[in-house]
Structures are given as C-alpha cells and as structure tokens.
Amino acid sequence: MFEPTYNATFPVLSVLIFSPLLAAAIALAFRDERLLRWWTLGFTVAAALFSLPLYGRFDASTAAFQFVEDRSWIPALEVRYTLGLDGISLLLVLLTTLIMPLCVLASWRYIRTRVKEFMVCLLVMETAMIGVFCALDFVLFFIFWEAMLIPMALLIGIWGGPRRVYAAVKFFIYTMSGSILLLVAIIALYLQVGSFSIPAMMGREYAPGFQCWVFVAFFISFAIKVPMLPFHTWLPAAHVEAPTAGSVLLASVLLKMGTYGFLRFCLPITPQAVHVFMPYVLALSVAAIVYGGLTALAQSDLKKLVAYSSVAHMGFATLGIFALNRPGIEGAILQMINHGITTGALFIAVGIIYERLHTRELDQAAGLGPRMPIFATFLVVFGLSSLAFPGTNSFIGEFLVLSGGFMVSKVMVVCAVPGVVLAAAYMLRMLQRVVYGGTRNPPHAGVTDLNWREVLTLAPLVVFVFWIGLHPQPFTRVLHASVERLVEQTAVANASELTWHD
Amino acid sequence: MIKASLLAFLPELTLLSGALALFLVSLGDQLVRRARQVALITALATLVACLFSLGQEAVLFDGAYRVDAFSQFLKLIFGLGLVLLVLLSGELPDIRPEVKPEYFLFLTLSVSGLTLLVSCVDLLTLVIALQLSSFPLYLLVPMRREGTARRAQMESAIKYLMLGIAANGIMLFGMSYLFGLTGTTRLPELFARLAPQMDSPVAIAALALTLAGIFYKLAVFPFHFWTPDVYQGASNETASLIASLPKVGAVAVLVRLVSLAAPEQESVALLLAILAVVSMFYGNLIALAQDDLKRLLGFSGIAHAGYALIGFVTLEQAGFTAALYYIVAYLFMVVACFVVICQVSTDGVNLGFGDLAGLHRRAPLLAVTLGVGIFALAGLPPFAGFIGKLALLKAALAKGYLVLVILAVVNTAIAAYYYLGVIREAFFREPGDRPLIAVGLPVRVLCLVLLAANLGLGILPGRVLESISTSLAGVSGLDQPALVSAAPARQSAGAAAPPGPP
C-alpha cells in the first residue's frame, strides 16, 4: 500500500517545505523594508513556480503516495520523517503556494510596523502549512499542525485590529485544546499499529469501540479547525481582528486542514466509526450551512459577513466528505479549493476597502462602484462565485456535494437548500450595497480605484474562478484515483445497518 | 588504575577545587567580578572535564560511588547548567554586596553536591550528597538584599530550611526501615534483598518514605509547599538555580532508586500515579491565579514535576528515559524563562505580568527567548517540551495508563492558558513608556545557547534520547555485574556498614 511511484532522488517536498524557513532566516538579515517586501514576494512567487511541476509530474492514475521521502528521524521514539502527496493533498499544497504571494501583496501597504517580523511569520506559516499537507508520519504531521499555531497567533495578536489580543488568545486556546486528544489518539494508534506511519494506519481492522474513541478525538480536533457548527466561535473573532494576510491564510489554508484531517485520517482509519457518527456530522454540516447563511445575512461588518459565509461554505465541504461517496468527496475537495480561492479573494477585497476607508462597515462602504469600477468588477465576480453562480468554481463544488449528499439522504439535502438561497441573499445584498448603495451614499471623496499591485493580487484568483467553473477537469482529474481508494477504504461490510435512513 | 579513577572523578575534583578557590576569593577583598570569573572558569573547566570523563566506568570509594554512562551524562548536564547559571547570574544585582563572592561559592558547592548525587549507590553517600546540594541553597535564599518591606526572603529561607529538614527526616526514617529490612546500605544489594519482601507493607512504606526526600527536591505535590514562596522570596538568580538543576538531580536519583527497586508493584505505580495527577492539577490550577511570574513558574514547576512522574509510573526503562529527557529539557526551558526575568527585572524586583508588556519591542532577543521557553513549557512543537511530552505519554500509554494520559493532556490544555498569558503580555501588548532593555554580550550568548538547546532537543532529540536510553540500560542492568565487582570491596568496607540482617 505504500510504494513510491516517483523515484527521483531530489527531495522536492523537503525543499518546498523548508525553503521558506531558509528564506525567513535570510529575511532576518535585511534592514531595508522595501527590499524585504520584494525579497518575500520574490521568494513566495519562486516557491509557487517551483511547486507547479508537482502537478505535471503527478501520476493521476494511481492512488499511491508520490514524491515520497522516508528517512529515519527519531529512532528512539520510532518517529520517521516521511513525506508524500496524493491527489487529495496535491491541490491543497498548490493552493497554499499560490496563496502565499497574494498574501504578501495584500500586506504591501497594510502592514507598516514590524515588517520584518511579519514577513518571517508568513514564511514560517508557509513551512508549517505545506508540511501539514505533505506529512505521512503522524508525529511529523502533529508537529507541523501545532507549530502553525504560534506564527498564526502572532499574526493576529501583533498586527491585528483593536480586539486582537482577545482574538489571538481565543484562537490559540481553542485550537490547542482541540488537538490535545489528537495526540493521545495518535499514540493509541501507534500502539496498535507499531509505527507512526499514516499509510500503515489506514485500512486496518480496529475494534469498533476503539475506532469510536479515536474518531471522537480526531473529530474534536478537526471540527474546531474547520470550524463546524458548535466549535466555530473562534472564527469570526480571529477573522475580524486578523490583518488581511492573516484572514486570507486562515480562510484559504487553515480551515482546509480540518477537512483535510477528516479525509486523511477519519475516513480511512476509522471507517466503522465514521458510519456510526455520519448522520450526526451530516446534521451538523447542514446546520452550519443554514446557520452560517442566516448569521451572515445579519452582519453589517464586511469581514464578519465573509467569516460567517465561511462557516456555511465549510458546511458544504463536511457535508460532501461525510456523504462518503465519490461525488460527495470530490465535490468537497473542490469546495475546499474553491473556498480557498473565493473567500481568500473576498478577504483581500475587504482589506482593499479597509485600506481606503478605514472601516469595514457595510453602510460606510456603500456606493463604491462609481469610484472604483475595476474593484467593483472583481467584487462582483467573487461575490457570484461565493454564491455558487453557474459558470463559477463554487457551482461545480456545491453541485457535486449536493448530488453526493442526495445519494445518502434526501432529507439532508433538502434541508441544505435554504443555505444555497441564503448565500445568494447575503452576497447579493452585500454586492448591491457596496457597488450601488442607496440614495444617500457616503461621499467617498478621494477614493481611488485599484492600483496595479491590487489588480495583480486579485487577477490570478479570477482566472481560477472561471477555470474551475468552466473546465474543472484538470482539477478533478488528479482526485479520481485517490478518492476512489478513499471510498473503498471507508466502505464497511455491514454498512447498510449503520447508514442513515430517511 | 589510579589514573583511570582520577579521570573518572575529574569533574567532581574540578568543581571542588573551584569551590576551594572561590572560598579563598571570598576571604579577600570582596570583588564580585573576580569571584564571577573564577566561577565561570570553574564551570567551563567542569564542562571540559565532564566531556573528558564521558566514557568512564569506575566504582570508587569501596563501591559506594559509581561512575557510569548514566552519571557522566548527567554530570555533563550539570556542567552545562552551571555555565548557564553563572552567565545568568551576572553581577548579582539583588544579592547583598558583602556576600556576593560567597554566592558563587555556594552555587558551585550546590552543583558539586548534585554531581556527587548522581553517582551515589549507597544510602549514606546519597544522604551526604543530597545535603551537600541542599544546604548551600538554604543559604542562598536569605542572601537577597533587604529593603523596606522586603524581608520575604527571610520567611522563605526559614520555610525552605524547615520543610527541607522535615523532608530529610522523613527520608532518613524510611532509609532506616530499608536498612532494617535488608541489613545493608549498598543500593544494589539492598534492593536485591528487598525484592522478595516487596509485598509487605513495611517495604512499601520504607520505599515511599525514602522517596519523600527526593520528592521534596522535585516539588511533587505533598512536598511542594516551599516552592512558590521560595521562588518569590529568593532573588531572581537564586530562583533560577532552585528551579532548574536540583530537579534534574532529583529525577536522576529517582531513576536510580526506582529502576533498582524495579518493583513490579501495583501499589507503587498507583502511588506515583496519584502523586503525578495531583501535582499536575494542583500546580496548573493554582498557577492560573498567579500574578507574580516567579510564583507562576513555581506552580508550573509543580505541574512539570507531575509530568515527569508519569514516566516513573510505568516502572520501566522507556518511562525513565522519557522522564529524564523531560527534566533535562525542562532545565533549558525554565532557565530560558528565568534569564528573561532576571534581565527584565530592574533592581532585582519580582516581576508581575504587566512588567513584560511590549517586550518584543523593548528587547526582541529576550522576547524570543521567553517565547520559546514558554511555548516549550506548554509542550508545543517544535520545541523541547513536546518531544518530552510525547515520550512520556507514549511510555505511559504503552503500559495502559489511558486515564493518566488523558488527565495529563487535559492539564497541558489548562496550562496553555497561563502560558499564553505570558506570551500575551510580551508580544501582544504595547510597551507604553517602559524603557528599552540593553542586553549584554554574555546574556546574548546565553539566550542563543538556550534557544539552540530548546530547538535542538525538539527537532533532533534522537541522539540525546538514545544516550539516555543506553545509559539507563547500564543502571537497571546493574544488579548482577555490580554485585560481583562490589563484593570484594564490601568486605574491606565491612566496618562502614553495620553487619547482619535483622
């Protein structure tokens, strides 16, 4: 189950993971802030270009892990340094490397104090984020997973808004306490399997009771990260207070780690427990879709609006994952990528408004359209993408998720449909206000349209919105084999008595 | 033969001659700088001597003193610790001027007591070494300067002394039972003879009472009462010493005693488990309510002693290795925190949370050192504390102590809150009108060494874990070969040990 199909000697993933750390170390030596920004931008662009060949060299016909590196690391604890990619993680790695330069660009003017420390934090984040998606040793995964907390908390706590201390502490405590049981589950699995290797843990027959406990430990940890409905309260605070780059990273990459955890660990390691808990998770997902939509509808702060829309969008992702069939899971992965692109773009857009108006209030931002036509165009594209307008990326994702969900439970899907309508409601309301406004808009004197840097920040994301929306084949192509195997691993012999009846 | 044993005893000799030199210096014209130089030279020479004698194996002093891989590893740690502490002490701003040279004398003497302690394999030498390491500490506490309304050091000194002597008395009482049951003071023989009687309540009581003296040094729950008060009352430099090296010594002695006793005894494990759990909860819960940083570290120290005890609950080598690794890592973590406290504190006053505000602007290097130290204490990867925690939990779970492990991780979540409080002040708050802090070269070096140690033990723990593990194999495999080699020596030392079993 664990044979590398790509036998290059070049440790491409290690280089990808640790070069940002090196870049951060070099950045410490810079004195000139301008130079520092250019250095970080240049490096992140280089890393993104460097990661592109991964897609080309990826063999989509197999579900095996590729680009595998496997070395002894801590023999005394039997921890190994194992990296690898499959179809599920490949797109997420590419998403991470793509988002990074945009984060640097979005912080170009926004971050004025302690630029060096900010850039170092961003680069350390890049190392940890790529590491999470590439790690195939569970301890290595956990190390990257937890190491991410520190730079992220610093990003929120130092460069954030007025309530940044509260938000940073809440984010940290929430996510850290979520992952403590994960560590226990990892050790418990190790004692059953005899190694920390993630592929070795998959597809084994564990006792059902054991599976349930491990699933619960996994679930709490990942559900907080997603965040799923009862665990979502850290998200609006963190999003609202974080600087633009922090919000983008949170939305585009960090939230994906929760759903990635479900896909990588819950489904293949504890399939029976997944079937037991599936109805509850589906119910929570649907609740998140409706709740997120309703709450977003009531927001007057643009960032909060986007943050709650995240809760709803991630609800679609978990709905797809726990449908446990191919369209559902592929749709969920696409939805993860789409959410990364669209919501990341929306946060950048809100950041652009904030830089000009120094407020994120919807009323204050009303009627920007005439003053900022280019911006308005971008905003409408991303807004439509967010409400899953046909032809945009999210439509494909949500369609697949709903069709996957339909095979499992019609009731659930019918309950989720109001969420789709709500998305249209809150997004169109936001677009209408920002682009046209009412009869008594604020004057917005002196507000300028996007400069080339901001256009450059948003333009790549527009490309992806339509690319995935009109021609998703290149993206779903790499998923098929891995998802196929995942569905097989998750299938349980006596599933019929466990699954949801409507 | 003489040469070999001299080399084996070289670190102790270096330390003792250094102490003698310091005694001569302290008789002279009270120049603190000279005393500091002598202490630093002694410390560095000890470190070199430890490196030289690293591979030595010898049985000295008629079998009462054993130089093996285990003791030499710990002596190396003590040598390194002494260097760190001398660097940390600086010019001793908060010690009464007339006793400043004596401070270094007692510091060196206490560490020499610890180096003797880890080699002791006889109850009598054990007691003497323990006293030699403790008494200088009793004297260091009241050396703090007096001021108006600043006589807390006297109270703490009395408390430390009284409780220390009481713990000693309990330990001696227990030892008298051990001797009474077995008729020898030599540990390998003693435990060999005790083994058949381990079922009797007397034997368990004797062992428990003997361990009490060690628990006092380690600040485990019922013997912890001195900790916060002494930390608070002693000067910052003294508290750094008390918080760090003696705990390593205590764990080392515990390893020797418990691994020799090797009681496959449910009751001993249960006793240790209860002490561990109570220490963790007590330390962490009360630390939540502290304002004084040293008191906070005091209570967190109690909790960490509880974590270390988890390794002993397993009663097997993997657990002992983990405990020893953890406490060595703890040394570097806690010293990292104390360096910052010593530097930030102007005029030697105790620090509250507020005094750390904006440290990342006032002294970035100190802030990073504190951050790494605190995150390591919180058990976050990639720092030393995480690997220690992982090793401990893994060892405990392998023996099936699931509840203990879950309680331990719950405690790490509780602890995260107050550790994050420190981070919040140092990184997220603005400095206001607090002054910048100038950091001298020795402190810079010290900070870099501590950062390297905390990161190194977290990322590349393999070598250290293995050397601890192999050196421990020598300790627990001691009984047979040691008995043979010690047997002729025993006859000549017959007068020292009172004859005959009861």
XYZ file of C-alpha atoms in Angstrom, chain A residues 270-283 321-325 404-412 487 490-502:
42
model
C -11.839 4.748 11.490
C -14.348 3.796 8.778
C -16.769 1.989 11.055
C -16.923 4.873 13.468
C -17.455 7.214 10.536
C -20.533 5.246 9.599
C -21.787 5.376 13.158
C -21.327 9.119 13.500
C -22.161 10.031 9.920
C -25.780 11.140 10.473
C -24.788 13.473 13.283
C -21.956 15.003 11.293
C -24.248 15.462 8.309
C -26.791 17.142 10.546
C -16.997 14.396 2.914
C -19.439 12.570 5.146
C -21.649 11.624 2.230
C -18.873 9.022 1.840
C -19.303 8.611 -1.889
C -23.304 13.182 -3.403
C -25.466 14.083 -0.461
C -28.600 13.224 -2.396
C -27.452 9.625 -2.726
C -27.206 9.374 1.035
C -30.057 11.366 2.409
C -32.644 13.372 0.534
C -33.834 14.964 3.732
C -30.428 16.392 4.467
C -14.214 5.420 -0.775
C -14.345 3.793 4.008
C -16.801 1.198 2.770
C -17.853 -1.083 5.572
C -19.227 -4.563 5.025
C -22.285 -4.125 7.175
C -22.728 -0.515 6.232
C -26.397 -0.984 5.486
C -27.329 -1.272 9.148
C -25.186 1.695 10.077
C -26.059 4.252 7.440
C -28.653 6.917 7.668
C -32.264 6.017 6.940
C -34.669 8.668 5.884
